[in-house]
Amino acid sequence: MSKFRIAVHITPRKGLLDPQGKAVSDALHTLGFKAVKNVHVGRYIIIETDSYDAITAEEAVTEMCGKLLANPVTEDFEIESAVPA
Amino acid sequence: MSKFRIAVHITPRKGLLDPQGKAVSDALHTLGFKAVKNVHVGRYIIIETDSYDAITAEEAVTEMCGKLLANPVTEDFEIESAVPA
């Protein structure tokens, strides 16, 4: 058993309303960053887990995303390669 | 003026309490993912902005992080290289 660290990016699905991104974009305009065209706000989750190998760790994290971390209706997720922690 | 896309990772500073990460970790244990040792929950922000070049775009986003996106007391941020959008 070794320890692996896996990062996950969860982003609002393209084309769906992203109210948090809109709010950040408006706030940036108010602060004077007029060149900002679009903002998307997602989550960045780092998971440290014990596993026999990197592949198994990545499979487990994919399952975690489906069961808890991401909303399959409104969000996309992307898993980075497992690195030894 | 061209359009650039820049991704930002914002993570809770190491050593500080991360209650959201603790909650996700506990929930994963409850779901049967007993091998999970630690979870950190941060934000992943994608900014599309007009700029003359990539360096200027990255500098603008660094300023946005300091002024709005990240909490300098409790969070660290990391900016990826600007890519043409």
Tab-separated table of N, CA and C in Angstrom, chain A residues 15-83:
chain	number	residue	atom	x	y	z
A	15	GLY	N	-22.263	25.888	-21.250
A	15	GLY	CA	-23.601	26.203	-21.736
A	15	GLY	C	-24.625	26.343	-20.631
A	16	LEU	N	-24.296	25.789	-19.441
A	16	LEU	CA	-25.211	25.952	-18.313
A	16	LEU	C	-24.906	27.268	-17.607
A	17	LEU	N	-25.920	27.797	-16.949
A	17	LEU	CA	-25.753	29.034	-16.198
A	17	LEU	C	-24.718	28.835	-15.089
A	18	ASP	N	-23.807	29.796	-14.944
A	18	ASP	CA	-22.789	29.730	-13.895
A	18	ASP	C	-22.892	31.021	-13.073
A	19	PRO	N	-23.863	31.072	-12.152
A	19	PRO	CA	-24.121	32.327	-11.429
A	19	PRO	C	-22.911	32.821	-10.642
A	20	GLN	N	-22.132	31.884	-10.105
A	20	GLN	CA	-20.956	32.290	-9.323
A	20	GLN	C	-19.912	32.947	-10.233
A	21	GLY	N	-19.734	32.370	-11.421
A	21	GLY	CA	-18.807	32.960	-12.390
A	21	GLY	C	-19.259	34.343	-12.820
A	22	LYS	N	-20.571	34.500	-13.037
A	22	LYS	CA	-21.130	35.799	-13.425
A	22	LYS	C	-20.886	36.822	-12.309
A	23	ALA	N	-21.078	36.402	-11.073
A	23	ALA	CA	-20.885	37.315	-9.940
A	23	ALA	C	-19.430	37.762	-9.850
A	24	VAL	N	-18.502	36.816	-10.026
A	24	VAL	CA	-17.077	37.168	-9.972
A	24	VAL	C	-16.725	38.100	-11.124
A	25	SER	N	-17.244	37.806	-12.306
A	25	SER	CA	-16.984	38.639	-13.480
A	25	SER	C	-17.479	40.074	-13.246
A	26	ASP	N	-18.689	40.214	-12.714
A	26	ASP	CA	-19.225	41.551	-12.425
A	26	ASP	C	-18.364	42.277	-11.389
A	27	ALA	N	-17.945	41.546	-10.365
A	27	ALA	CA	-17.131	42.165	-9.315
A	27	ALA	C	-15.788	42.625	-9.873
A	28	LEU	N	-15.205	41.837	-10.790
A	28	LEU	CA	-13.926	42.228	-11.397
A	28	LEU	C	-14.100	43.489	-12.247
A	29	HIS	N	-15.227	43.574	-12.964
A	29	HIS	CA	-15.486	44.798	-13.733
A	29	HIS	C	-15.571	46.007	-12.815
A	30	THR	N	-16.298	45.839	-11.701
A	30	THR	CA	-16.447	46.932	-10.740
A	30	THR	C	-15.088	47.377	-10.196
A	31	LEU	N	-14.169	46.413	-10.043
A	31	LEU	CA	-12.834	46.732	-9.523
A	31	LEU	C	-11.935	47.341	-10.597
A	32	GLY	N	-12.438	47.441	-11.832
A	32	GLY	CA	-11.657	48.091	-12.879
A	32	GLY	C	-11.047	47.154	-13.902
A	33	PHE	N	-11.257	45.832	-13.734
A	33	PHE	CA	-10.706	44.882	-14.718
A	33	PHE	C	-11.710	44.737	-15.859
A	34	LYS	N	-11.765	45.776	-16.708
A	34	LYS	CA	-12.802	45.840	-17.747
A	34	LYS	C	-12.560	44.828	-18.863
A	35	ALA	N	-11.321	44.331	-19.001
A	35	ALA	CA	-10.991	43.436	-20.116
A	35	ALA	C	-11.497	42.015	-19.885
A	36	VAL	N	-11.960	41.716	-18.666
A	36	VAL	CA	-12.415	40.354	-18.369
A	36	VAL	C	-13.693	40.054	-19.140
A	37	LYS	N	-13.694	38.955	-19.899
A	37	LYS	CA	-14.835	38.613	-20.746
A	37	LYS	C	-15.727	37.558	-20.115
A	38	ASN	N	-15.125	36.661	-19.364
A	38	ASN	CA	-15.885	35.525	-18.889
A	38	ASN	C	-15.149	34.860	-17.728
A	39	VAL	N	-15.904	34.400	-16.739
A	39	VAL	CA	-15.281	33.715	-15.611
A	39	VAL	C	-16.078	32.446	-15.304
A	40	HIS	N	-15.369	31.355	-15.082
A	40	HIS	CA	-16.013	30.122	-14.650
A	40	HIS	C	-15.425	29.743	-13.299
A	41	VAL	N	-16.291	29.439	-12.361
A	41	VAL	CA	-15.809	29.056	-11.036
A	41	VAL	C	-16.130	27.588	-10.807
A	42	GLY	N	-15.094	26.812	-10.581
A	42	GLY	CA	-15.272	25.402	-10.295
A	42	GLY	C	-14.593	25.044	-8.987
A	43	ARG	N	-14.469	23.754	-8.736
A	43	ARG	CA	-13.797	23.319	-7.515
A	43	ARG	C	-12.543	22.532	-7.866
A	44	TYR	N	-11.600	22.580	-6.945
A	44	TYR	CA	-10.320	21.890	-7.119
A	44	TYR	C	-10.142	21.050	-5.869
A	45	ILE	N	-10.219	19.754	-6.028
A	45	ILE	CA	-10.193	18.875	-4.867
A	45	ILE	C	-8.954	17.988	-4.937
A	46	ILE	N	-8.206	17.965	-3.842
A	46	ILE	CA	-7.013	17.115	-3.780
A	46	ILE	C	-7.292	15.988	-2.800
A	47	ILE	N	-7.153	14.779	-3.289
A	47	ILE	CA	-7.455	13.616	-2.456
A	47	ILE	C	-6.179	12.816	-2.239
A	48	GLU	N	-5.888	12.529	-0.972
A	48	GLU	CA	-4.756	11.648	-0.652
A	48	GLU	C	-5.333	10.322	-0.185
A	49	THR	N	-4.959	9.283	-0.892
A	49	THR	CA	-5.559	7.988	-0.581
A	49	THR	C	-4.515	6.883	-0.646
A	50	ASP	N	-4.714	5.860	0.163
A	50	ASP	CA	-3.847	4.671	0.093
A	50	ASP	C	-4.322	3.785	-1.045
A	51	SER	N	-3.367	3.189	-1.758
A	51	SER	CA	-3.753	2.314	-2.853
A	51	SER	C	-2.559	1.447	-3.229
A	52	TYR	N	-2.843	0.321	-3.931
A	52	TYR	CA	-1.742	-0.549	-4.339
A	52	TYR	C	-0.980	0.044	-5.512
A	53	ASP	N	-1.710	0.712	-6.417
A	53	ASP	CA	-1.026	1.349	-7.537
A	53	ASP	C	-1.816	2.565	-8.003
A	54	ALA	N	-1.218	3.324	-8.917
A	54	ALA	CA	-1.811	4.588	-9.350
A	54	ALA	C	-3.145	4.371	-10.076
A	55	ILE	N	-3.207	3.336	-10.914
A	55	ILE	CA	-4.427	3.080	-11.692
A	55	ILE	C	-5.621	2.839	-10.758
A	56	THR	N	-5.396	1.996	-9.740
A	56	THR	CA	-6.474	1.696	-8.797
A	56	THR	C	-6.913	2.959	-8.065
A	57	ALA	N	-5.938	3.798	-7.705
A	57	ALA	CA	-6.265	5.045	-7.010
A	57	ALA	C	-7.118	5.939	-7.908
A	58	GLU	N	-6.748	6.030	-9.191
A	58	GLU	CA	-7.509	6.881	-10.114
A	58	GLU	C	-8.922	6.340	-10.315
A	59	GLU	N	-9.050	5.021	-10.381
A	59	GLU	CA	-10.390	4.436	-10.526
A	59	GLU	C	-11.250	4.753	-9.317
A	60	ALA	N	-10.643	4.664	-8.128
A	60	ALA	CA	-11.401	4.967	-6.910
A	60	ALA	C	-11.869	6.421	-6.918
A	61	VAL	N	-10.990	7.320	-7.348
A	61	VAL	CA	-11.362	8.746	-7.344
A	61	VAL	C	-12.451	9.025	-8.388
A	62	THR	N	-12.383	8.340	-9.531
A	62	THR	CA	-13.459	8.490	-10.523
A	62	THR	C	-14.798	8.081	-9.902
A	63	GLU	N	-14.778	6.997	-9.147
A	63	GLU	CA	-16.005	6.531	-8.489
A	63	GLU	C	-16.476	7.562	-7.446
A	64	MET	N	-15.516	8.145	-6.703
A	64	MET	CA	-15.869	9.176	-5.703
A	64	MET	C	-16.544	10.367	-6.376
A	65	CYS	N	-16.038	10.748	-7.546
A	65	CYS	CA	-16.624	11.884	-8.261
A	65	CYS	C	-18.062	11.579	-8.630
A	66	GLY	N	-18.303	10.357	-9.114
A	66	GLY	CA	-19.654	9.979	-9.520
A	66	GLY	C	-20.606	9.893	-8.345
A	67	LYS	N	-20.087	9.508	-7.167
A	67	LYS	CA	-20.969	9.265	-6.023
A	67	LYS	C	-21.125	10.467	-5.102
A	68	LEU	N	-20.136	11.354	-5.083
A	68	LEU	CA	-20.209	12.437	-4.101
A	68	LEU	C	-19.706	13.786	-4.599
A	69	LEU	N	-18.543	13.789	-5.262
A	69	LEU	CA	-17.851	15.067	-5.435
A	69	LEU	C	-18.477	15.963	-6.499
A	70	ALA	N	-18.901	15.362	-7.622
A	70	ALA	CA	-19.430	16.172	-8.716
A	70	ALA	C	-20.925	15.921	-8.890
A	71	ASN	N	-21.616	16.921	-9.378
A	71	ASN	CA	-23.028	16.771	-9.726
A	71	ASN	C	-23.091	16.369	-11.199
A	72	PRO	N	-23.501	15.125	-11.483
A	72	PRO	CA	-23.425	14.653	-12.873
A	72	PRO	C	-24.353	15.406	-13.825
A	73	VAL	N	-25.338	16.091	-13.283
A	73	VAL	CA	-26.292	16.814	-14.138
A	73	VAL	C	-25.716	18.149	-14.612
A	74	THR	N	-24.962	18.810	-13.733
A	74	THR	CA	-24.553	20.180	-14.050
A	74	THR	C	-23.043	20.371	-14.147
A	75	GLU	N	-22.265	19.347	-13.794
A	75	GLU	CA	-20.817	19.554	-13.723
A	75	GLU	C	-20.042	18.487	-14.496
A	76	ASP	N	-18.889	18.911	-14.988
A	76	ASP	CA	-17.931	17.982	-15.573
A	76	ASP	C	-16.758	17.833	-14.613
A	77	PHE	N	-16.137	16.659	-14.601
A	77	PHE	CA	-14.934	16.541	-13.783
A	77	PHE	C	-13.800	15.924	-14.594
A	78	GLU	N	-12.609	16.241	-14.165
A	78	GLU	CA	-11.407	15.786	-14.852
A	78	GLU	C	-10.402	15.403	-13.765
A	79	ILE	N	-9.836	14.225	-13.922
A	79	ILE	CA	-8.936	13.703	-12.887
A	79	ILE	C	-7.508	13.726	-13.390
A	80	GLU	N	-6.630	14.293	-12.594
A	80	GLU	CA	-5.213	14.275	-12.977
A	80	GLU	C	-4.589	12.938	-12.594
A	81	SER	N	-3.442	12.644	-13.189
A	81	SER	CA	-2.765	11.390	-12.865
A	81	SER	C	-2.372	11.357	-11.396
A	82	ALA	N	-2.445	10.172	-10.823
A	82	ALA	CA	-2.054	10.001	-9.426
A	82	ALA	C	-0.545	10.178	-9.294
A	83	VAL	N	-0.118	10.915	-8.271
A	83	VAL	CA	1.309	11.030	-7.989
A	83	VAL	C	1.563	10.513	-6.580
